[in-house]
mmCIF file of C-alpha atoms in Angstrom:
data_model
loop_
_atom_site.group_PDB
_atom_site.id
_atom_site.type_symbol
_atom_site.label_atom_id
_atom_site.label_comp_id
_atom_site.label_asym_id
_atom_site.label_seq_id
_atom_site.Cartn_x
_atom_site.Cartn_y
_atom_site.Cartn_z
ATOM 1 C CA UNK A 64 48.159 12.466 -130.088
ATOM 2 C CA UNK A 65 50.556 15.260 -130.854
ATOM 3 C CA UNK A 66 53.633 13.146 -131.647
ATOM 4 C CA UNK A 67 52.141 11.850 -134.861
ATOM 5 C CA UNK A 68 51.739 15.341 -136.258
ATOM 6 C CA UNK A 69 55.181 16.467 -135.088
ATOM 7 C CA UNK A 70 53.639 19.209 -132.916
ATOM 8 C CA UNK A 71 55.756 18.025 -130.041
ATOM 9 C CA UNK A 72 56.112 21.524 -128.619
ATOM 10 C CA UNK A 73 52.359 21.491 -127.854
ATOM 11 C CA UNK A 74 52.535 18.451 -125.589
ATOM 12 C CA UNK A 75 51.237 19.049 -122.024
ATOM 13 C CA UNK A 76 54.741 18.368 -120.699
ATOM 14 C CA UNK A 77 57.959 19.439 -122.330
ATOM 15 C CA UNK A 78 61.657 18.671 -122.429
ATOM 16 C CA UNK A 79 64.162 21.505 -122.437
ATOM 17 C CA UNK A 80 67.039 21.246 -124.922
ATOM 18 C CA UNK A 81 70.263 22.913 -123.744
ATOM 19 C CA UNK A 82 73.459 23.728 -125.541
ATOM 20 C CA UNK A 83 76.065 21.013 -124.903
ATOM 21 C CA UNK A 84 78.732 23.722 -124.657
ATOM 22 C CA UNK A 85 77.418 26.256 -122.163
ATOM 23 C CA UNK A 86 74.047 24.925 -121.003
ATOM 24 C CA UNK A 87 71.990 27.728 -122.493
ATOM 25 C CA UNK A 88 68.416 26.878 -123.435
ATOM 26 C CA UNK A 89 68.086 26.396 -127.205
ATOM 27 C CA UNK A 90 64.541 25.059 -127.407
ATOM 28 C CA UNK A 91 61.793 22.902 -125.922
ATOM 29 C CA UNK A 92 59.966 19.896 -127.337
ATOM 30 C CA UNK A 93 56.946 17.998 -126.171
ATOM 31 C CA UNK A 94 57.538 14.955 -123.978
ATOM 32 C CA UNK A 95 55.939 11.733 -125.095
ATOM 33 C CA UNK A 96 54.627 9.598 -122.223
ATOM 34 C CA UNK A 97 55.095 5.817 -122.240
ATOM 35 C CA UNK A 98 51.372 5.539 -121.639
ATOM 36 C CA UNK A 99 50.801 6.750 -125.207
ATOM 37 C CA UNK A 100 52.236 3.581 -126.698
ATOM 38 C CA UNK A 101 48.885 2.181 -127.918
ATOM 39 C CA UNK A 102 48.174 5.432 -129.805
ATOM 40 C CA UNK A 103 51.718 5.490 -131.167
ATOM 41 C CA UNK A 104 51.376 1.933 -132.417
ATOM 42 C CA UNK A 105 47.979 2.707 -133.975
ATOM 43 C CA UNK A 106 49.492 5.558 -136.004
ATOM 44 C CA UNK A 107 52.519 3.456 -136.964
ATOM 45 C CA UNK A 108 50.211 0.654 -138.065
ATOM 46 C CA UNK A 109 48.548 3.019 -140.542
ATOM 47 C CA UNK A 110 51.974 4.262 -141.565
ATOM 48 C CA UNK A 111 53.193 0.744 -142.227
ATOM 49 C CA UNK A 112 50.354 0.113 -144.684
ATOM 50 C CA UNK A 113 50.963 3.421 -146.432
ATOM 51 C CA UNK A 114 54.696 2.789 -146.690
ATOM 52 C CA UNK A 115 54.249 -0.747 -147.973
ATOM 53 C CA UNK A 116 51.923 0.541 -150.706
ATOM 54 C CA UNK A 117 54.393 3.129 -151.981
ATOM 55 C CA UNK A 118 56.069 1.897 -155.162
ATOM 56 C CA UNK A 119 59.848 1.755 -155.090
ATOM 57 C CA UNK A 120 60.207 4.718 -157.434
ATOM 58 C CA UNK A 121 58.090 6.816 -155.113
ATOM 59 C CA UNK A 122 60.152 5.879 -152.048
ATOM 60 C CA UNK A 123 63.305 6.770 -153.975
ATOM 61 C CA UNK A 124 61.810 10.070 -155.130
ATOM 62 C CA UNK A 125 60.879 11.063 -151.577
ATOM 63 C CA UNK A 126 64.357 10.264 -150.300
ATOM 64 C CA UNK A 127 66.005 12.141 -153.148
ATOM 65 C CA UNK A 128 63.732 15.125 -152.554
ATOM 66 C CA UNK A 129 64.587 15.129 -148.840
ATOM 67 C CA UNK A 130 68.289 15.000 -149.674
ATOM 68 C CA UNK A 131 67.893 18.093 -151.884
ATOM 69 C CA UNK A 132 65.993 19.911 -149.170
ATOM 70 C CA UNK A 133 68.637 19.167 -146.524
ATOM 71 C CA UNK A 134 71.365 20.233 -148.938
ATOM 72 C CA UNK A 135 69.581 23.475 -149.745
ATOM 73 C CA UNK A 136 69.192 24.186 -146.019
ATOM 74 C CA UNK A 137 72.646 23.054 -145.041
ATOM 75 C CA UNK A 138 73.365 26.212 -143.039
ATOM 76 C CA UNK A 139 70.187 25.868 -141.001
ATOM 77 C CA UNK A 140 70.813 22.189 -140.268
ATOM 78 C CA UNK A 141 74.456 22.835 -139.355
ATOM 79 C CA UNK A 142 73.516 25.658 -137.008
ATOM 80 C CA UNK A 143 70.951 23.385 -135.300
ATOM 81 C CA UNK A 144 73.612 20.745 -134.758
ATOM 82 C CA UNK A 145 75.946 23.373 -133.301
ATOM 83 C CA UNK A 146 73.309 24.668 -130.898
ATOM 84 C CA UNK A 147 72.095 21.373 -129.508
ATOM 85 C CA UNK A 148 75.100 19.057 -129.879
ATOM 86 C CA UNK A 149 77.917 21.551 -129.336
ATOM 87 C CA UNK A 150 79.924 20.726 -132.444
ATOM 88 C CA UNK A 151 82.043 23.288 -134.198
ATOM 89 C CA UNK A 152 80.527 24.631 -137.400
ATOM 90 C CA UNK A 153 83.155 22.775 -139.472
ATOM 91 C CA UNK A 154 82.125 19.442 -137.912
ATOM 92 C CA UNK A 155 78.437 20.251 -138.184
ATOM 93 C CA UNK A 156 78.667 21.046 -141.890
ATOM 94 C CA UNK A 157 80.391 17.716 -142.539
ATOM 95 C CA UNK A 158 77.608 15.887 -140.702
ATOM 96 C CA UNK A 159 75.019 17.619 -142.904
ATOM 97 C CA UNK A 160 76.885 16.455 -146.013
ATOM 98 C CA UNK A 161 76.974 12.909 -144.658
ATOM 99 C CA UNK A 162 73.228 13.053 -144.034
ATOM 100 C CA UNK A 163 72.616 14.109 -147.638
ATOM 101 C CA UNK A 164 74.766 11.229 -148.823
ATOM 102 C CA UNK A 165 72.934 8.783 -146.578
ATOM 103 C CA UNK A 166 69.576 9.803 -147.999
ATOM 104 C CA UNK A 167 70.839 9.568 -151.596
ATOM 105 C CA UNK A 168 72.270 6.098 -151.001
ATOM 106 C CA UNK A 169 68.995 5.006 -149.428
ATOM 107 C CA UNK A 170 67.128 6.286 -152.474
ATOM 108 C CA UNK A 171 69.288 4.148 -154.767
ATOM 109 C CA UNK A 172 68.746 1.071 -152.643
ATOM 110 C CA UNK A 173 64.999 1.575 -152.759
ATOM 111 C CA UNK A 174 65.107 0.828 -156.474
ATOM 112 C CA UNK A 175 67.081 -2.411 -156.367
ATOM 113 C CA UNK A 176 67.737 -5.652 -154.483
ATOM 114 C CA UNK A 177 64.055 -6.557 -154.563
ATOM 115 C CA UNK A 178 64.618 -10.334 -154.712
ATOM 116 C CA UNK A 179 66.185 -13.192 -156.611
ATOM 117 C CA UNK A 180 65.384 -16.200 -158.768
ATOM 118 C CA UNK A 181 67.172 -19.357 -157.580
ATOM 119 C CA UNK A 182 67.743 -22.244 -160.074
ATOM 120 C CA UNK A 183 67.314 -25.697 -158.510
ATOM 121 C CA UNK A 184 69.216 -27.644 -161.155
ATOM 122 C CA UNK A 185 72.165 -28.209 -158.809
ATOM 123 C CA UNK A 186 70.111 -31.221 -157.595
ATOM 124 C CA UNK A 187 69.438 -34.201 -159.918
ATOM 125 C CA UNK A 188 65.844 -34.272 -161.002
ATOM 126 C CA UNK A 189 65.243 -30.591 -160.409
ATOM 127 C CA UNK A 190 66.457 -29.298 -163.759
ATOM 128 C CA UNK A 191 63.132 -27.747 -164.650
ATOM 129 C CA UNK A 192 62.540 -26.207 -161.241
ATOM 130 C CA UNK A 193 63.382 -22.849 -159.765
ATOM 131 C CA UNK A 194 62.622 -20.884 -156.675
ATOM 132 C CA UNK A 195 62.301 -17.222 -155.967
ATOM 133 C CA UNK A 196 62.186 -14.824 -153.055
ATOM 134 C CA UNK A 197 61.334 -11.182 -152.600
ATOM 135 C CA UNK A 198 62.288 -8.668 -149.940
ATOM 136 C CA UNK A 199 59.149 -7.464 -148.205
ATOM 137 C CA UNK A 200 58.722 -4.696 -145.631
ATOM 138 C CA UNK A 201 58.909 -5.744 -141.999
ATOM 139 C CA UNK A 202 56.218 -3.336 -140.847
ATOM 140 C CA UNK A 203 56.906 -1.173 -137.798
ATOM 141 C CA UNK A 204 60.495 -0.406 -136.775
ATOM 142 C CA UNK A 205 61.558 1.286 -133.551
ATOM 143 C CA UNK A 206 64.616 3.493 -134.087
ATOM 144 C CA UNK A 207 66.594 4.891 -131.132
ATOM 145 C CA UNK A 208 69.461 7.314 -131.783
ATOM 146 C CA UNK A 209 72.127 9.012 -129.611
ATOM 147 C CA UNK A 210 73.267 12.568 -129.119
ATOM 148 C CA UNK A 211 76.693 12.630 -130.774
ATOM 149 C CA UNK A 212 75.558 12.721 -134.410
ATOM 150 C CA UNK A 213 72.018 14.020 -134.036
ATOM 151 C CA UNK A 214 71.286 14.343 -137.777
ATOM 152 C CA UNK A 215 73.189 11.703 -139.732
ATOM 153 C CA UNK A 216 72.560 8.829 -137.302
ATOM 154 C CA UNK A 217 68.843 9.569 -137.569
ATOM 155 C CA UNK A 218 69.221 9.466 -141.358
ATOM 156 C CA UNK A 219 70.954 6.090 -140.968
ATOM 157 C CA UNK A 220 67.729 4.754 -139.379
ATOM 158 C CA UNK A 221 65.094 6.529 -141.467
ATOM 159 C CA UNK A 222 66.620 6.261 -144.937
ATOM 160 C CA UNK A 223 66.885 2.432 -145.166
ATOM 161 C CA UNK A 224 63.576 1.957 -143.344
ATOM 162 C CA UNK A 225 61.717 4.149 -145.834
ATOM 163 C CA UNK A 226 63.541 2.535 -148.772
ATOM 164 C CA UNK A 227 62.291 -0.850 -147.544
ATOM 165 C CA UNK A 228 58.683 0.298 -147.206
ATOM 166 C CA UNK A 229 58.459 0.373 -143.423
ATOM 167 C CA UNK A 230 57.018 2.702 -140.765
ATOM 168 C CA UNK A 231 59.246 4.054 -137.978
ATOM 169 C CA UNK A 232 58.728 4.941 -134.367
ATOM 170 C CA UNK A 233 61.653 7.293 -133.956
ATOM 171 C CA UNK A 234 63.085 8.153 -130.537
ATOM 172 C CA UNK A 235 66.009 10.553 -130.882
ATOM 173 C CA UNK A 236 68.093 11.451 -127.831
ATOM 174 C CA UNK A 237 66.168 13.854 -125.587
ATOM 175 C CA UNK A 238 69.453 15.811 -125.363
ATOM 176 C CA UNK A 239 69.456 16.528 -129.155
ATOM 177 C CA UNK A 240 66.005 16.055 -130.736
ATOM 178 C CA UNK A 241 65.867 19.251 -132.824
ATOM 179 C CA UNK A 242 67.951 17.964 -135.783
ATOM 180 C CA UNK A 243 65.760 14.862 -135.990
ATOM 181 C CA UNK A 244 62.613 16.953 -136.026
ATOM 182 C CA UNK A 245 63.955 19.120 -138.886
ATOM 183 C CA UNK A 246 64.898 15.999 -140.842
ATOM 184 C CA UNK A 247 61.428 14.462 -140.410
ATOM 185 C CA UNK A 248 59.902 17.762 -141.592
ATOM 186 C CA UNK A 249 62.081 17.657 -144.696
ATOM 187 C CA UNK A 250 60.989 14.080 -145.460
ATOM 188 C CA UNK A 251 57.319 15.056 -145.113
ATOM 189 C CA UNK A 252 57.834 18.097 -147.267
ATOM 190 C CA UNK A 253 59.354 15.801 -149.902
ATOM 191 C CA UNK A 254 56.120 13.800 -149.943
ATOM 192 C CA UNK A 255 56.376 11.222 -147.174
ATOM 193 C CA UNK A 256 52.962 10.586 -145.568
ATOM 194 C CA UNK A 257 52.892 11.820 -141.958
ATOM 195 C CA UNK A 258 52.022 8.498 -140.429
ATOM 196 C CA UNK A 259 55.137 6.719 -141.752
ATOM 197 C CA UNK A 260 57.385 8.361 -139.175
ATOM 198 C CA UNK A 261 56.148 8.950 -135.654
ATOM 199 C CA UNK A 262 58.642 10.971 -133.684
ATOM 200 C CA UNK A 263 58.688 10.653 -129.934
ATOM 201 C CA UNK A 264 60.881 12.288 -127.301
ATOM 202 C CA UNK A 265 61.226 10.895 -123.792
ATOM 203 C CA UNK A 266 63.172 8.879 -121.282
ATOM 204 C CA UNK A 267 63.780 5.262 -120.329
ATOM 205 C CA UNK A 268 60.151 4.304 -119.791
ATOM 206 C CA UNK A 269 59.225 5.471 -123.292
ATOM 207 C CA UNK A 270 62.173 3.549 -124.717
ATOM 208 C CA UNK A 271 61.068 0.372 -122.989
ATOM 209 C CA UNK A 272 57.546 0.732 -124.298
ATOM 210 C CA UNK A 273 58.773 1.253 -127.876
ATOM 211 C CA UNK A 274 61.114 -1.739 -127.660
ATOM 212 C CA UNK A 275 58.754 -4.239 -126.077
ATOM 213 C CA UNK A 276 55.626 -3.407 -128.125
ATOM 214 C CA UNK A 277 54.562 -6.676 -129.749
ATOM 215 C CA UNK A 278 53.717 -5.141 -133.154
ATOM 216 C CA UNK A 279 57.193 -3.689 -133.517
ATOM 217 C CA UNK A 280 59.050 -6.092 -135.821
ATOM 218 C CA UNK A 281 62.546 -4.582 -135.515
ATOM 219 C CA UNK A 282 64.512 -2.444 -133.139
ATOM 220 C CA UNK A 283 67.444 -0.414 -134.525
ATOM 221 C CA UNK A 284 69.525 1.047 -131.753
ATOM 222 C CA UNK A 285 72.722 3.111 -131.668
ATOM 223 C CA UNK A 286 74.175 3.738 -128.228
ATOM 224 C CA UNK A 287 75.943 2.133 -125.300
ATOM 225 C CA UNK A 288 76.547 -1.542 -124.596
ATOM 226 C CA UNK A 289 74.576 -1.732 -121.371
ATOM 227 C CA UNK A 290 71.463 -0.262 -122.990
ATOM 228 C CA UNK A 291 71.857 -2.502 -126.010
ATOM 229 C CA UNK A 292 72.077 -5.551 -123.823
ATOM 230 C CA UNK A 293 68.947 -4.500 -121.923
ATOM 231 C CA UNK A 294 67.099 -4.063 -125.226
ATOM 232 C CA UNK A 295 68.133 -7.479 -126.456
ATOM 233 C CA UNK A 296 66.802 -9.062 -123.269
ATOM 234 C CA UNK A 297 63.409 -7.309 -123.309
ATOM 235 C CA UNK A 298 62.589 -6.901 -127.012
ATOM 236 C CA UNK A 299 61.086 -10.313 -127.568
ATOM 237 C CA UNK A 300 60.917 -12.116 -130.890
ATOM 238 C CA UNK A 301 61.924 -9.405 -133.370
ATOM 239 C CA UNK A 302 64.908 -8.364 -135.445
ATOM 240 C CA UNK A 303 67.613 -6.330 -133.686
ATOM 241 C CA UNK A 304 70.233 -4.075 -135.252
ATOM 242 C CA UNK A 305 72.734 -2.831 -132.689
ATOM 243 C CA UNK A 306 75.507 -0.298 -133.163
ATOM 244 C CA UNK A 307 77.086 -0.231 -129.722
ATOM 245 C CA UNK A 308 80.156 1.911 -130.286
ATOM 246 C CA UNK A 309 83.614 0.963 -131.449
ATOM 247 C CA UNK A 310 86.693 -0.632 -130.041
ATOM 248 C CA UNK A 311 89.096 1.336 -132.094
ATOM 249 C CA UNK A 312 92.860 0.855 -131.735
ATOM 250 C CA UNK A 313 95.256 2.487 -134.163
ATOM 251 C CA UNK A 314 98.438 0.582 -135.093
ATOM 252 C CA UNK A 315 101.383 2.740 -136.145
ATOM 253 C CA UNK A 316 104.266 0.831 -137.784
ATOM 254 C CA UNK A 317 107.814 1.872 -138.592
ATOM 255 C CA UNK A 318 107.114 2.080 -142.336
ATOM 256 C CA UNK A 319 104.053 4.332 -142.029
ATOM 257 C CA UNK A 320 103.582 7.747 -143.631
ATOM 258 C CA UNK A 321 104.679 9.418 -140.412
ATOM 259 C CA UNK A 322 103.126 12.874 -140.848
ATOM 260 C CA UNK A 323 99.843 11.405 -142.025
ATOM 261 C CA UNK A 324 99.781 8.955 -139.132
ATOM 262 C CA UNK A 325 100.235 11.735 -136.604
ATOM 263 C CA UNK A 326 97.604 13.916 -138.223
ATOM 264 C CA UNK A 327 95.112 11.077 -138.452
ATOM 265 C CA UNK A 328 95.612 10.016 -134.868
ATOM 266 C CA UNK A 329 95.155 13.543 -133.528
ATOM 267 C CA UNK A 330 91.997 13.978 -135.587
ATOM 268 C CA UNK A 331 90.707 10.582 -134.521
ATOM 269 C CA UNK A 332 91.272 11.330 -130.849
ATOM 270 C CA UNK A 333 89.782 14.813 -130.624
ATOM 271 C CA UNK A 334 87.168 15.084 -133.355
ATOM 272 C CA UNK A 335 83.796 16.090 -131.876
ATOM 273 C CA UNK A 336 85.404 16.292 -128.419
ATOM 274 C CA UNK A 337 85.918 12.547 -128.520
ATOM 275 C CA UNK A 338 82.169 11.835 -128.820
ATOM 276 C CA UNK A 339 82.668 9.600 -131.835
ATOM 277 C CA UNK A 340 81.981 5.880 -132.057
ATOM 278 C CA UNK A 341 84.924 5.391 -134.425
ATOM 279 C CA UNK A 342 87.288 7.689 -132.563
ATOM 280 C CA UNK A 343 90.838 6.564 -131.812
ATOM 281 C CA UNK A 344 90.582 5.020 -128.371
ATOM 282 C CA UNK A 345 94.192 3.828 -128.038
ATOM 283 C CA UNK A 346 97.309 4.014 -130.175
ATOM 284 C CA UNK A 347 99.751 1.085 -130.491
ATOM 285 C CA UNK A 348 103.108 2.293 -131.791
ATOM 286 C CA UNK A 349 105.996 0.070 -132.889
ATOM 287 C CA UNK A 350 108.710 0.445 -130.244
ATOM 288 C CA UNK A 351 111.402 1.915 -132.539
ATOM 289 C CA UNK A 352 109.011 4.736 -133.507
ATOM 290 C CA UNK A 353 107.372 5.353 -130.165
ATOM 291 C CA UNK A 354 109.396 8.287 -128.757
ATOM 292 C CA UNK A 355 109.340 10.196 -132.057
ATOM 293 C CA UNK A 356 105.602 9.559 -132.487
ATOM 294 C CA UNK A 357 104.748 10.582 -128.902
ATOM 295 C CA UNK A 358 106.599 13.847 -129.258
ATOM 296 C CA UNK A 359 104.928 14.645 -132.602
ATOM 297 C CA UNK A 360 101.469 13.668 -131.310
ATOM 298 C CA UNK A 361 101.746 15.901 -128.241
ATOM 299 C CA UNK A 362 103.168 18.783 -130.283
ATOM 300 C CA UNK A 363 100.306 18.544 -132.802
ATOM 301 C CA UNK A 364 97.736 18.313 -130.004
ATOM 302 C CA UNK A 365 99.086 21.458 -128.336
ATOM 303 C CA UNK A 366 98.555 23.344 -131.592
ATOM 304 C CA UNK A 367 94.855 22.603 -131.680
ATOM 305 C CA UNK A 368 92.612 25.622 -131.101
ATOM 306 C CA UNK A 369 89.577 25.193 -128.875
ATOM 307 C CA UNK A 370 86.630 27.448 -129.585
ATOM 308 C CA UNK A 371 83.128 27.808 -128.134
ATOM 309 C CA UNK A 372 80.701 25.667 -130.085
ATOM 310 C CA UNK A 373 80.006 26.886 -133.562
ATOM 311 C CA UNK A 374 83.095 29.076 -133.814
ATOM 312 C CA UNK A 375 86.428 28.505 -135.463
ATOM 313 C CA UNK A 376 87.511 27.569 -138.922
ATOM 314 C CA UNK A 377 89.778 25.016 -140.500
ATOM 315 C CA UNK A 378 91.360 22.406 -138.203
ATOM 316 C CA UNK A 379 89.706 23.489 -134.997
ATOM 317 C CA UNK A 380 88.198 21.338 -132.303
ATOM 318 C CA UNK A 381 85.667 21.682 -129.584
ATOM 319 C CA UNK A 382 86.974 20.428 -126.265
ATOM 320 C CA UNK A 383 84.608 19.341 -123.516
ATOM 321 C CA UNK A 384 83.326 22.185 -121.402
ATOM 322 C CA UNK A 385 82.302 21.781 -117.780
ATOM 323 C CA UNK A 386 78.672 21.685 -118.893
ATOM 324 C CA UNK A 387 79.376 19.032 -121.517
ATOM 325 C CA UNK A 388 81.241 16.878 -119.000
ATOM 326 C CA UNK A 389 78.334 17.100 -116.503
ATOM 327 C CA UNK A 390 75.809 16.386 -119.261
ATOM 328 C CA UNK A 391 77.485 13.293 -120.717
#
């Protein structure tokens, strides 16, 4: 099974990865068939045992090492994000920095919060008793990530799972799988056994197989509400972690820092061409300030410079191209 070894490009069938900006081909990856689920689970089962057996200091060391590798290859990672996701280079570089931070935070968590001793002396007759609990790995986790932050949102799934001693069946968006593949390679280069992360790329049938597999003990999903609801109905008895986008109003009051409010709202509305789960979706302005704010917001928006993906410096934004609109 090629997915376990990350040789996805050698799969009998492949998925083409196109630039979100202009539709040009940027790469191909192997397509994982839903019929491979038994083999995927078998590999993940081995990975779960390996991950569980890693001492906490080793998990932390691997995550710290991966963070250093990503940081040292920041340009390569940023350029990959630009090519497949269509972000500007400024936005892509910030995502790489966030990924590094996510891995470092996960490394710190790997070394703490292992459990707790609970005194029972709050109840009469139990003065000499105490209880304790430990946090143990779940086992196999299915992680499904979207296209809009193809590197950092993968790190959000992998970092904590590794810190907790779990194995992961990773399904990145088939629109943007290249950043995920590079991140998994960095983790393996830092010492993570291959079987701990099994990367798969495919469509809805593959997602259903990964979600409903009985040995999967948790599904971590970032994406749309409808898909999240479908997952919750079909997953069975397992833990679910859902990040289904934001509902993000901005409230602008009369006593605000006006210039900062305008700048923040423009950034919130147009960062990453609006493909942002915490983007400003609507702005509620106190009536006395409304006309002034509307004029300033429109004026600031008109000053934004739109570049082809990867180009531009400073406060520049990528606006949706025709290809991006058709794709998303």
